Amino acid sequence: MSRVEKIADNVLALTDVVPIDGRLSWRPPKARGFEPCNKYVVLSDERAMLFDTGYAAHGDSLVASLREVIGSRKLFIFITRIEMECIGNLGKLLDQWPGTQVVTANVVPILGLVHPKVREAHPAAIHLQMGDTLADFGFPDILINQGPIRMLGTSWPYERRSRTLMTTDFFGCDALERAVDSPLRTTSDGRPAPDAIYETLRCKFDWLDIAVMDSLLRDWRALFGATKPAAIAPIHGRIQMGEALVRDVIEDYRRALFDRAPTGRDT
């Protein structure tokens, strides 16, 4: 089963772990350790919203943990972006939970990515806009933001009651030393330094080397001016917990991204 971690009374992380052994393209080739692969569930009395469906390799553990966590609640699935760590088990989950409603702010026709026989047993996916909430699905405290540093139409959901910001493939540079370690970081000891953060970020966001960052910095300031997270919850990497730690981590990433001289054109 996926490891179940409590971020807040109504917010849970379902975590599986993979080795960092040179085969993960979004990590530096020489990096070692273990990477938490996180999926998130927000609960209400009668409903459960799952954010992304994880890698197909973790499908069985995800199904088992999700059944235990949500019980008889009606399941909704929010897809933050179109990559395999976000949609890898979508068809499997829809097959297990008939009638599940899929929601996204991505423009791609989500249910076109699953087998037609599975698709026909579910309502059409609902497409929202950045800035919308999930009130229509029973979660008025979840706001959909556009990630300031992103690829592929990425959204960053923010659960306002717990102040949990789900950042998909960003804020994920923090790895585990051992597979059995907790995916929750609650202290600053050993957290990645800005130089290490930038080295990891550029493995995926290679355009950072040539970007002029002015417009990205404006988006960054707008997001973190409007939200004050007490938890940062990425798909990859450790979950950052606690207002003071989160504030320091956001500053570390800001320094890694923006305290560098621009060398190219902003696109």
CSV table of C-alpha atoms in Angstrom, one decimal:
chain,number,residue,atom,x,y,z
A,1,MET,CA,0.0,0.0,0.0
A,2,SER,CA,1.0,3.6,-0.5
A,3,ARG,CA,2.2,5.3,2.7
A,4,VAL,CA,-0.5,7.6,4.1
A,5,GLU,CA,0.7,10.8,5.6
A,6,LYS,CA,-1.5,13.5,7.3
A,7,ILE,CA,-0.9,17.0,6.2
A,8,ALA,CA,-4.0,18.4,7.9
A,9,ASP,CA,-7.3,16.9,9.2
A,10,ASN,CA,-8.8,16.9,5.7
A,11,VAL,CA,-5.6,16.6,3.6
A,12,LEU,CA,-3.7,13.4,3.1
A,13,ALA,CA,-0.7,12.4,1.1
A,14,LEU,CA,-0.4,8.9,-0.5
A,15,THR,CA,3.3,8.3,-1.1
A,16,ASP,CA,5.3,5.6,-2.9
A,17,VAL,CA,9.1,5.8,-3.1
A,18,VAL,CA,11.5,5.2,-6.0
A,19,PRO,CA,15.3,5.1,-6.0
A,20,ILE,CA,17.3,8.1,-7.3
A,21,ASP,CA,20.0,6.1,-9.2
A,22,GLY,CA,20.8,8.1,-12.4
A,23,ARG,CA,17.7,7.0,-14.3
A,24,LEU,CA,15.4,9.9,-13.3
A,25,SER,CA,15.7,12.6,-16.0
A,26,TRP,CA,14.5,15.4,-13.6
A,27,ARG,CA,17.4,14.7,-11.2
A,28,PRO,CA,21.1,15.4,-11.7
A,29,PRO,CA,22.8,12.2,-13.0
A,30,LYS,CA,25.0,11.8,-10.0
A,31,ALA,CA,22.2,12.4,-7.4
A,32,ARG,CA,21.4,9.5,-5.1
A,33,GLY,CA,18.8,8.8,-2.5
A,34,PHE,CA,15.1,8.1,-2.7
A,35,GLU,CA,12.3,10.2,-4.2
A,36,PRO,CA,8.8,10.3,-2.7
A,37,CYS,CA,6.1,10.1,-5.4
A,38,ASN,CA,3.0,11.8,-3.9
A,39,LYS,CA,-0.7,11.9,-4.6
A,40,TYR,CA,-3.0,14.0,-2.5
A,41,VAL,CA,-6.5,13.5,-1.2
A,42,VAL,CA,-8.8,16.2,0.2
A,43,LEU,CA,-11.7,14.9,2.2
A,44,SER,CA,-15.2,16.2,3.1
A,45,ASP,CA,-17.9,14.3,4.9
A,46,GLU,CA,-19.3,12.7,1.8
A,47,ARG,CA,-16.7,13.4,-0.9
A,48,ALA,CA,-13.0,12.9,-1.7
A,49,MET,CA,-11.0,14.8,-4.3
A,50,LEU,CA,-7.8,13.0,-5.5
A,51,PHE,CA,-5.2,15.2,-7.1
A,52,ASP,CA,-3.4,13.3,-9.8
A,53,THR,CA,-3.1,9.5,-10.1
A,54,GLY,CA,0.6,8.7,-10.0
A,55,TYR,CA,2.8,6.3,-11.9
A,56,ALA,CA,1.2,3.2,-13.3
A,57,ALA,CA,3.9,1.2,-11.4
A,58,HIS,CA,2.2,2.3,-8.2
A,59,GLY,CA,-1.4,1.5,-9.3
A,60,ASP,CA,-2.1,-1.4,-7.0
A,61,SER,CA,-0.7,0.3,-3.9
A,62,LEU,CA,-2.6,3.5,-4.8
A,63,VAL,CA,-6.0,1.7,-5.2
A,64,ALA,CA,-5.5,-0.2,-1.9
A,65,SER,CA,-4.7,3.0,0.1
A,66,LEU,CA,-7.3,5.1,-1.6
A,67,ARG,CA,-10.0,2.5,-0.7
A,68,GLU,CA,-9.0,2.7,2.9
A,69,VAL,CA,-8.8,6.5,3.0
A,70,ILE,CA,-12.0,7.5,1.2
A,71,GLY,CA,-14.3,4.7,2.4
A,72,SER,CA,-17.8,5.2,1.0
A,73,ARG,CA,-17.2,8.8,-0.1
A,74,LYS,CA,-17.9,9.8,-3.7
A,75,LEU,CA,-14.6,10.1,-5.6
A,76,PHE,CA,-13.5,13.1,-7.8
A,77,ILE,CA,-10.2,13.3,-9.6
A,78,PHE,CA,-8.4,16.5,-10.4
A,79,ILE,CA,-5.7,16.3,-13.1
A,80,THR,CA,-3.1,19.1,-12.7
A,81,ARG,CA,-1.2,18.5,-16.0
A,82,ILE,CA,-0.7,15.9,-18.7
A,83,GLU,CA,2.4,13.8,-17.7
A,84,MET,CA,2.6,10.2,-16.7
A,85,GLU,CA,3.0,10.9,-13.0
A,86,CYS,CA,-0.3,12.7,-13.1
A,87,ILE,CA,-2.4,10.4,-15.3
A,88,GLY,CA,-0.6,7.1,-15.0
A,89,ASN,CA,-3.5,5.3,-13.2
A,90,LEU,CA,-6.4,7.3,-14.4
A,91,GLY,CA,-8.0,4.5,-16.4
A,92,LYS,CA,-7.4,2.0,-13.6
A,93,LEU,CA,-9.1,4.3,-11.0
A,94,LEU,CA,-12.0,5.0,-13.3
A,95,ASP,CA,-12.5,1.3,-13.8
A,96,GLN,CA,-12.4,0.7,-10.0
A,97,TRP,CA,-14.8,3.7,-9.2
A,98,PRO,CA,-17.5,3.9,-11.8
A,99,GLY,CA,-19.2,7.3,-12.1
A,100,THR,CA,-16.2,9.2,-10.9
A,101,GLN,CA,-16.1,12.8,-12.1
A,102,VAL,CA,-12.8,14.0,-13.6
A,103,VAL,CA,-12.0,17.7,-13.4
A,104,THR,CA,-9.0,19.7,-14.8
A,105,ALA,CA,-7.9,23.2,-15.8
A,106,ASN,CA,-5.8,21.7,-18.6
A,107,VAL,CA,-7.1,22.1,-22.2
A,108,VAL,CA,-6.3,18.6,-23.3
A,109,PRO,CA,-9.4,16.3,-23.5
A,110,ILE,CA,-8.6,14.2,-20.4
A,111,LEU,CA,-10.9,11.2,-21.0
A,112,GLY,CA,-9.4,10.8,-24.5
A,113,LEU,CA,-6.4,9.4,-22.7
A,114,VAL,CA,-8.3,6.3,-21.3
A,115,HIS,CA,-9.8,3.3,-23.0
A,116,PRO,CA,-13.2,4.0,-24.7
A,117,LYS,CA,-15.0,1.3,-22.6
A,118,VAL,CA,-13.8,3.0,-19.4
A,119,ARG,CA,-14.6,6.4,-20.7
A,120,GLU,CA,-18.2,5.5,-21.6
A,121,ALA,CA,-19.0,4.6,-18.0
A,122,HIS,CA,-18.2,8.1,-16.7
A,123,PRO,CA,-19.5,11.6,-17.1
A,124,ALA,CA,-17.6,13.9,-19.4
A,125,ALA,CA,-14.6,15.6,-17.8
A,126,ILE,CA,-15.2,19.2,-16.6
A,127,HIS,CA,-12.7,21.9,-17.6
A,128,LEU,CA,-12.2,24.8,-15.3
A,129,GLN,CA,-10.3,28.1,-15.7
A,130,MET,CA,-7.3,29.2,-13.6
A,131,GLY,CA,-8.6,31.2,-10.7
A,132,ASP,CA,-11.7,29.0,-10.3
A,133,THR,CA,-12.5,27.1,-7.1
A,134,LEU,CA,-13.8,23.5,-6.8
A,135,ALA,CA,-17.0,24.7,-5.0
A,136,ASP,CA,-19.2,23.0,-7.6
A,137,PHE,CA,-17.8,19.7,-6.5
A,138,GLY,CA,-18.1,20.3,-2.8
A,139,PHE,CA,-14.7,21.9,-2.1
A,140,PRO,CA,-15.1,25.6,-2.0
A,141,ASP,CA,-11.8,26.1,-0.2
A,142,ILE,CA,-9.7,24.7,-3.1
A,143,LEU,CA,-8.5,27.4,-5.5
A,144,ILE,CA,-6.9,26.6,-8.8
A,145,ASN,CA,-3.8,28.7,-9.5
A,146,GLN,CA,-1.5,28.6,-12.5
A,147,GLY,CA,2.0,27.7,-11.6
A,148,PRO,CA,4.4,30.5,-12.2
A,149,ILE,CA,7.2,28.1,-13.3
A,150,ARG,CA,5.6,25.4,-15.3
A,151,MET,CA,5.2,23.2,-18.4
A,152,LEU,CA,2.1,21.8,-20.1
A,153,GLY,CA,-0.6,23.9,-18.7
A,154,THR,CA,0.2,23.2,-15.1
A,155,SER,CA,-2.2,24.2,-12.2
A,156,TRP,CA,-1.2,24.5,-8.6
A,157,PRO,CA,-4.3,23.8,-6.3
A,158,TYR,CA,-4.4,25.6,-3.0
A,159,GLU,CA,-6.5,24.3,-0.1
A,160,ARG,CA,-7.2,27.4,1.9
A,161,ARG,CA,-8.3,25.9,5.2
A,162,SER,CA,-5.1,24.0,5.7
A,163,ARG,CA,-3.0,26.5,3.5
A,164,THR,CA,-1.7,23.5,1.5
A,165,LEU,CA,-0.2,24.5,-1.9
A,166,MET,CA,0.0,21.5,-4.3
A,167,THR,CA,2.8,22.3,-6.7
A,168,THR,CA,3.0,19.3,-9.0
A,169,ASP,CA,6.5,19.1,-10.5
A,170,PHE,CA,7.9,22.1,-8.7
A,171,PHE,CA,9.3,22.5,-5.1
A,172,GLY,CA,10.4,18.8,-5.5
A,173,CYS,CA,14.2,19.0,-5.1
A,174,ASP,CA,14.2,17.6,-1.5
A,175,ALA,CA,14.9,13.8,-1.5
A,176,LEU,CA,15.1,11.1,1.2
A,177,GLU,CA,18.4,9.5,2.3
A,178,ARG,CA,16.6,6.2,3.0
A,179,ALA,CA,13.4,4.7,1.6
A,180,VAL,CA,11.9,4.3,5.1
A,181,ASP,CA,12.4,8.0,6.0
A,182,SER,CA,9.3,10.2,6.3
A,183,PRO,CA,8.3,12.2,3.2
A,184,LEU,CA,7.3,15.0,5.5
A,185,ARG,CA,10.0,17.6,6.2
A,186,THR,CA,9.3,19.6,9.4
A,187,THR,CA,12.8,21.0,10.2
A,188,SER,CA,15.4,22.9,8.2
A,189,ASP,CA,18.3,20.6,8.9
A,190,GLY,CA,19.7,19.2,5.7
A,191,ARG,CA,17.3,21.0,3.3
A,192,PRO,CA,18.7,21.7,-0.2
A,193,ALA,CA,20.7,24.9,-0.7
A,194,PRO,CA,19.8,27.3,-3.5
A,195,ASP,CA,22.7,26.0,-5.7
A,196,ALA,CA,21.5,22.4,-5.4
A,197,ILE,CA,17.9,23.5,-6.1
A,198,TYR,CA,19.0,25.2,-9.3
A,199,GLU,CA,21.0,22.3,-10.4
A,200,THR,CA,18.0,20.0,-10.0
A,201,LEU,CA,15.5,22.5,-11.5
A,202,ARG,CA,17.5,22.9,-14.7
A,203,CYS,CA,17.4,19.2,-15.4
A,204,LYS,CA,13.7,19.6,-16.3
A,205,PHE,CA,13.3,23.4,-16.9
A,206,ASP,CA,16.4,23.7,-19.0
A,207,TRP,CA,15.1,27.0,-20.5
A,208,LEU,CA,15.9,28.7,-17.2
A,209,ASP,CA,19.5,29.0,-18.4
A,210,ILE,CA,18.5,31.5,-21.2
A,211,ALA,CA,15.4,33.1,-19.7
A,212,VAL,CA,15.1,36.7,-18.6
A,213,MET,CA,13.1,36.2,-15.4
A,214,ASP,CA,11.2,39.5,-15.0
A,215,SER,CA,7.7,38.2,-16.0
A,216,LEU,CA,8.2,35.0,-14.1
A,217,LEU,CA,9.2,36.9,-11.0
A,218,ARG,CA,6.0,39.0,-11.3
A,219,ASP,CA,3.9,35.8,-11.4
A,220,TRP,CA,5.9,34.4,-8.5
A,221,ARG,CA,5.3,37.5,-6.3
A,222,ALA,CA,1.6,37.6,-7.3
A,223,LEU,CA,1.0,34.0,-6.2
A,224,PHE,CA,2.9,34.2,-3.0
A,225,GLY,CA,1.5,37.6,-2.2
A,226,ALA,CA,-2.0,36.1,-2.5
A,227,THR,CA,-1.3,32.8,-0.7
A,228,LYS,CA,0.6,32.2,2.5
A,229,PRO,CA,1.2,28.4,2.5
A,230,ALA,CA,1.8,26.4,5.6
A,231,ALA,CA,2.5,23.3,3.6
A,232,ILE,CA,4.0,22.8,0.1
A,233,ALA,CA,3.0,19.5,-1.4
A,234,PRO,CA,4.8,18.5,-4.7
A,235,ILE,CA,4.3,15.3,-6.7
A,236,HIS,CA,8.1,14.7,-6.6
A,237,GLY,CA,10.1,15.1,-3.4
A,238,ARG,CA,9.5,15.7,0.3
A,239,ILE,CA,6.5,17.7,1.5
A,240,GLN,CA,7.4,20.8,3.4
A,241,MET,CA,5.4,21.3,6.6
A,242,GLY,CA,5.2,24.4,8.9
A,243,GLU,CA,4.8,28.1,8.2
A,244,ALA,CA,8.4,29.1,9.1
A,245,LEU,CA,10.0,26.2,7.2
A,246,VAL,CA,7.8,26.8,4.1
A,247,ARG,CA,8.7,30.5,4.2
A,248,ASP,CA,12.4,29.6,4.2
A,249,VAL,CA,12.0,27.1,1.4
A,250,ILE,CA,10.1,29.5,-0.8
A,251,GLU,CA,12.9,32.0,-0.2
A,252,ASP,CA,15.5,29.3,-1.1
A,253,TYR,CA,13.7,28.6,-4.4
A,254,ARG,CA,13.4,32.4,-5.1
A,255,ARG,CA,17.1,32.9,-4.6
A,256,ALA,CA,17.9,29.8,-6.8
A,257,LEU,CA,15.6,31.1,-9.6
A,258,PHE,CA,15.9,34.9,-9.6
A,259,ASP,CA,19.2,35.9,-7.9
A,260,ARG,CA,21.0,35.1,-11.2
A,261,ALA,CA,21.9,37.4,-14.1
A,262,PRO,CA,19.6,36.9,-17.1
A,263,THR,CA,21.5,35.7,-20.2
A,264,GLY,CA,18.8,35.5,-22.9
A,265,ARG,CA,15.3,36.5,-24.0
A,266,ASP,CA,12.1,36.0,-22.0
A,267,THR,CA,9.7,33.8,-23.9
